[in-house]
Short mmCIF file of C-alpha atoms and ligand atoms in Angstrom, two decimals:
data_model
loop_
_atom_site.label_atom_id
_atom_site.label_comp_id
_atom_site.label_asym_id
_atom_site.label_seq_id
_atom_site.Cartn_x
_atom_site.Cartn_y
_atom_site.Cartn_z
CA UNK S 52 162.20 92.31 66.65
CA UNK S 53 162.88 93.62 62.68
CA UNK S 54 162.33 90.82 60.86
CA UNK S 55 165.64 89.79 58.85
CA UNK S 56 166.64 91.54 55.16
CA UNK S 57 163.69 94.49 56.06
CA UNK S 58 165.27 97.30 56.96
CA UNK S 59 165.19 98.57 60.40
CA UNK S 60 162.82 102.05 60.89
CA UNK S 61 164.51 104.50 62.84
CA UNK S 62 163.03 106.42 65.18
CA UNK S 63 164.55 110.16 66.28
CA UNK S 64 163.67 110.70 70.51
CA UNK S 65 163.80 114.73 70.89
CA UNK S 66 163.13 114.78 74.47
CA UNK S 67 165.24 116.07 77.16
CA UNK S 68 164.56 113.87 80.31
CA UNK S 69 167.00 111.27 80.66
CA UNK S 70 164.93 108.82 82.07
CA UNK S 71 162.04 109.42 79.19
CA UNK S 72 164.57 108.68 76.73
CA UNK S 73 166.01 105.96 78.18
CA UNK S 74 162.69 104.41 78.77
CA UNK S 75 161.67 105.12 74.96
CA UNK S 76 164.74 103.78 73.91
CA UNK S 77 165.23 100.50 75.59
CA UNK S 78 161.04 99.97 74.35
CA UNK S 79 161.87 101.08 70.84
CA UNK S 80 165.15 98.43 70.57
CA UNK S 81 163.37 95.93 71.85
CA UNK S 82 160.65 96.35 68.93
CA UNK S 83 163.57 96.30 66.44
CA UNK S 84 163.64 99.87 65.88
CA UNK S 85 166.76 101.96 65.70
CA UNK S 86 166.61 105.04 67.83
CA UNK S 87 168.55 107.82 67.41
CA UNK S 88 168.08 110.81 70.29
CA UNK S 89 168.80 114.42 70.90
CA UNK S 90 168.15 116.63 74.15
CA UNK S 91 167.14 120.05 72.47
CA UNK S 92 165.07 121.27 70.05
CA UNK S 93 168.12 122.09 67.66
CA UNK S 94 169.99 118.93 68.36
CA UNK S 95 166.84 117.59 66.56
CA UNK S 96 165.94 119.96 64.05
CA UNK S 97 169.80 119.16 62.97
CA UNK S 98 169.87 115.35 63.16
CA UNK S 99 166.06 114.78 61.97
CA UNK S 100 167.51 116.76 58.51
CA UNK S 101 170.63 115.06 58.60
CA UNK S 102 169.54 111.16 59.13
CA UNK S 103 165.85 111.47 57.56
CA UNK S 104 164.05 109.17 60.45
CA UNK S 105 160.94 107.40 59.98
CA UNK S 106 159.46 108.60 62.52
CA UNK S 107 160.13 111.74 65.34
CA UNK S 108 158.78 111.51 68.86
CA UNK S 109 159.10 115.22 69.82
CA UNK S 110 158.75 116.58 73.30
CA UNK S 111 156.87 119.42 73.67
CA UNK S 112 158.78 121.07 76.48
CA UNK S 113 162.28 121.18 75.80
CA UNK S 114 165.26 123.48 76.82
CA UNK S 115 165.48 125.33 74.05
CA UNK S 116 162.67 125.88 71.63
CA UNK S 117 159.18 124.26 72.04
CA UNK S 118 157.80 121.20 69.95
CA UNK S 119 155.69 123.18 68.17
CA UNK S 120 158.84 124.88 66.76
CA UNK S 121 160.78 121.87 66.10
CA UNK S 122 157.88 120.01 64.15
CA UNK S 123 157.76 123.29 61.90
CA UNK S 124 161.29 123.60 60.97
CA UNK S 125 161.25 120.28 60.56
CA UNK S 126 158.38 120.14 58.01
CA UNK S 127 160.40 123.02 55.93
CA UNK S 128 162.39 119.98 54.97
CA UNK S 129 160.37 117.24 55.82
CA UNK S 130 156.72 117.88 55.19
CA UNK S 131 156.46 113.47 55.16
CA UNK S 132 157.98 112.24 58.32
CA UNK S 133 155.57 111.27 60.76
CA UNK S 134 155.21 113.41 63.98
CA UNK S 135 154.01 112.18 66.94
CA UNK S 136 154.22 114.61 69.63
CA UNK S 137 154.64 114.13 73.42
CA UNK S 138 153.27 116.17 76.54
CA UNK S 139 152.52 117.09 79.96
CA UNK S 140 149.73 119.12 78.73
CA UNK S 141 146.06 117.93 77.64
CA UNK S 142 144.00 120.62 77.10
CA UNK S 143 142.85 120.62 73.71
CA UNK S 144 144.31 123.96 72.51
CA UNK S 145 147.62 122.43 72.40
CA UNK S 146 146.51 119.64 70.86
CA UNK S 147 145.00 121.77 68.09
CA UNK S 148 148.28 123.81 67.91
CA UNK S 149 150.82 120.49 67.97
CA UNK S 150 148.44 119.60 64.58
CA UNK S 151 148.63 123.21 63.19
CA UNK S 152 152.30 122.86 63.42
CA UNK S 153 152.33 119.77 61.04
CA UNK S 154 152.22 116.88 64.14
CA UNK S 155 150.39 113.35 63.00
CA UNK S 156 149.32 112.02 66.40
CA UNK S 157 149.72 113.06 70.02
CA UNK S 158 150.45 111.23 73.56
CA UNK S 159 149.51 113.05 77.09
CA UNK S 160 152.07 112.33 79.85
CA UNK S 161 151.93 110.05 81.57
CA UNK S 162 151.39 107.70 79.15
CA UNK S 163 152.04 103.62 79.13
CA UNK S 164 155.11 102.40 76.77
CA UNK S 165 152.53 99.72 75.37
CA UNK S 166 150.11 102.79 74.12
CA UNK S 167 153.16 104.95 72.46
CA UNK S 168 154.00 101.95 70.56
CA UNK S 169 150.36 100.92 69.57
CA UNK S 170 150.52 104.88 68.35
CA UNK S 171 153.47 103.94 66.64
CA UNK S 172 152.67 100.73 64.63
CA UNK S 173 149.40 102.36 63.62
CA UNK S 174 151.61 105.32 61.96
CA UNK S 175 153.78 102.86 60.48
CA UNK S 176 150.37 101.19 59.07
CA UNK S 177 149.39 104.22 57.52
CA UNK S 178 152.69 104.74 55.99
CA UNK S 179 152.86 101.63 54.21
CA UNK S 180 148.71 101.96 52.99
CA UNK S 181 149.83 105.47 52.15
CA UNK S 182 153.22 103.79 49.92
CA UNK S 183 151.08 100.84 48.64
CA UNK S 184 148.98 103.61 46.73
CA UNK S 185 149.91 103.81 42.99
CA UNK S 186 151.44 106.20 41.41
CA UNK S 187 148.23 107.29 39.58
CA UNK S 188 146.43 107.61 42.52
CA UNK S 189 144.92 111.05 42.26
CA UNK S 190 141.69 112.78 42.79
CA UNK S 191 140.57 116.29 41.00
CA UNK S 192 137.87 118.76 42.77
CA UNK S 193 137.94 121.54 40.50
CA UNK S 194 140.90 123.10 39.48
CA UNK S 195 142.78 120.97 42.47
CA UNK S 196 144.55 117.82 41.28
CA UNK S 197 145.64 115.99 44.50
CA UNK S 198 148.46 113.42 44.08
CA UNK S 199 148.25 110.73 47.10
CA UNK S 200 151.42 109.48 46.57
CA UNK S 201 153.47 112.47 46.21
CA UNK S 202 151.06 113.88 49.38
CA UNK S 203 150.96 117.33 46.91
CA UNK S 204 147.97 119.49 45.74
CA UNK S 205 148.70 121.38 42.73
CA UNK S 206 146.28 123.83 41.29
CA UNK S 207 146.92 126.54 38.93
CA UNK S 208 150.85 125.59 38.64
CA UNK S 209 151.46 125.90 42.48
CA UNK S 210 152.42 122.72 44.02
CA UNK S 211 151.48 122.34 48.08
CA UNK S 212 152.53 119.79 50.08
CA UNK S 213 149.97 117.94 52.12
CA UNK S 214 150.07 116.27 56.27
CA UNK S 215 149.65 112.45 56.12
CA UNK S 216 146.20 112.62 57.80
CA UNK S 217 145.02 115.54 54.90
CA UNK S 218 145.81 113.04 52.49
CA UNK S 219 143.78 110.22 53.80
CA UNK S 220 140.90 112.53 54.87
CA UNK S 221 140.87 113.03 50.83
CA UNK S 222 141.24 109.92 50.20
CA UNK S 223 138.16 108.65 52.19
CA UNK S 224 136.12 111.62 50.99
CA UNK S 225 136.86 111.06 46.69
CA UNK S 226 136.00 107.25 47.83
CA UNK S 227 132.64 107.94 49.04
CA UNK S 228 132.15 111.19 46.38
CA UNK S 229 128.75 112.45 46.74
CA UNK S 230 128.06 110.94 49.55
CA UNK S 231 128.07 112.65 53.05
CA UNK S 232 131.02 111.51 55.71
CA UNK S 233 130.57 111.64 59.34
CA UNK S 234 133.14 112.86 61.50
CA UNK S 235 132.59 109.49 63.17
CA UNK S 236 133.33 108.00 59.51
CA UNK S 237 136.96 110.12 59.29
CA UNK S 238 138.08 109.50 62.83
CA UNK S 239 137.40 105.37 62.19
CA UNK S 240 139.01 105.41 58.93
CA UNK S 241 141.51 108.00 59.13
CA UNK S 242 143.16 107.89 62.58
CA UNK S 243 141.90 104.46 63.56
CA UNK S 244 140.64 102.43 66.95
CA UNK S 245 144.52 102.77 68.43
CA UNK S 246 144.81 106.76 68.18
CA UNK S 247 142.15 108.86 70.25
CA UNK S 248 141.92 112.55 68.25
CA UNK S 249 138.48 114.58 68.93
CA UNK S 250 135.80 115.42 66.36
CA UNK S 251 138.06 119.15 66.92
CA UNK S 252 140.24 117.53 65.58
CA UNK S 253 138.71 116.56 62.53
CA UNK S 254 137.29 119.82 62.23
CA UNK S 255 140.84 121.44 62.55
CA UNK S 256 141.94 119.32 59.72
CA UNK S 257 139.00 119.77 57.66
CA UNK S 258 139.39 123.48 58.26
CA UNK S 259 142.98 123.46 57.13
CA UNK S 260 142.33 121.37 54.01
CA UNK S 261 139.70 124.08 52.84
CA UNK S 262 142.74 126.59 53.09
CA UNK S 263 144.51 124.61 50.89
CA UNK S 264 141.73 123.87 48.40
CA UNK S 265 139.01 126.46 48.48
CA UNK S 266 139.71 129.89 46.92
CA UNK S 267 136.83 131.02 49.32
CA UNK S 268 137.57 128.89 52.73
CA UNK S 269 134.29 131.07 54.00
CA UNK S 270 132.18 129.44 51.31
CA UNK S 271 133.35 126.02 50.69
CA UNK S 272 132.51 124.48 47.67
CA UNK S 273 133.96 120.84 47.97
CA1 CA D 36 160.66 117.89 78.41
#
């Protein structure tokens, strides 16, 4: 249950099987969450930009356009929101494309009500480490000043937003500067005992960070 005077999160359901959202809603209530849901992919695109949730559990199939669509037109206005995404599917491609599209975390159908919401109070955990940063929290390598408040990367003038998880894999690695990180190291610190990403994974993120940072991903400096 919320405790009194905090304010309740609220949770967006996109997911278009009644009993799944049911289910997920009765769960999330009970936790003290509000829950607001929508049955397609635009009914969610519209109400995630309208209401500004805390957190979206997306379906990946849904009637109209995919999850991986959804999470992308919903980082055009939300690049913060947390994303966790839901799915029949586990092979590890999707995985890898529910990240590229800007998800946080994943769940495989089926999946137990008790491990979606360890998934989600680790998010919110990482939300509130991630808010508890100061404002001066930033880290330079090279020309690249990242902010890890604002979750931006500016270099050169050009301000780019950054995924929750990019943050805190730059986080971890200006904490141990120098010093080589394991992909073991990351997927302890950065995603945690409760969520269960691959050491792909890590690599897809690492991979997409050097985008961002490198001028030469192919020869990476940092
Ligand atoms: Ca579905």
């Amino acid at each position: 249950m919320a405790v009194s005077g905090e304010r309740a999160r609220t949770i967006l359901v996109v997911e278009d099987e009644p009993d799944m959202v049911m289910g997920l809603r009765d769960a999330l209530e009970f936790e003290g969450y509000g829950v607001l849901a929508e049955t397609t992919g635009e009914g969610g695109i519209a109400t995630a930009r309208k209401a500004r949730p805390d957190c979206i559990i997306l379906d990946l199939m849904l009637p109209d356009r995919n999850g991986y669509q959804v999470c992308e037109a919903v980082r055009e206005f939300d690049p913060r929101v947390p994303v966790l995404m839901l799915t029949a599917r586990s092979q590890e491609a999707d995985k890898l494309r529910g990240f590229e599209a800007g998800a946080d975390d994943y769940v495989t159908k089926p999946f137990s009500i008790a491990e979606l919401l360890a998934r989600i109070t680790a998010i919110f955990r990482r939300v509130e480490a991630a808010s508890a940063a100061g404002d001066g929290a930033k880290i330079t390598l090279g020309e690249h000043v990242v902010d890890l408040k604002a979750q931006t990367v500016t270099a050169g003038g050009k301000v780019s937003m950054l995924g929750f998880y990019e943050v805190e894999i730059l986080r971890l690695l200006s904490e141990r500067a120098g010093e080589p990180v394991s992909r073991d190291d990351i997927l302890d610190r950065v995603w945690g005992m409760e969520a269960s990403p691959t050491n792909r994974t890590v690599d897809n993120f690492v991979v997409k960070l050097r985008r961002k940072l490198e001028k030469n991903p192919a020869k990476p400096r940092h």
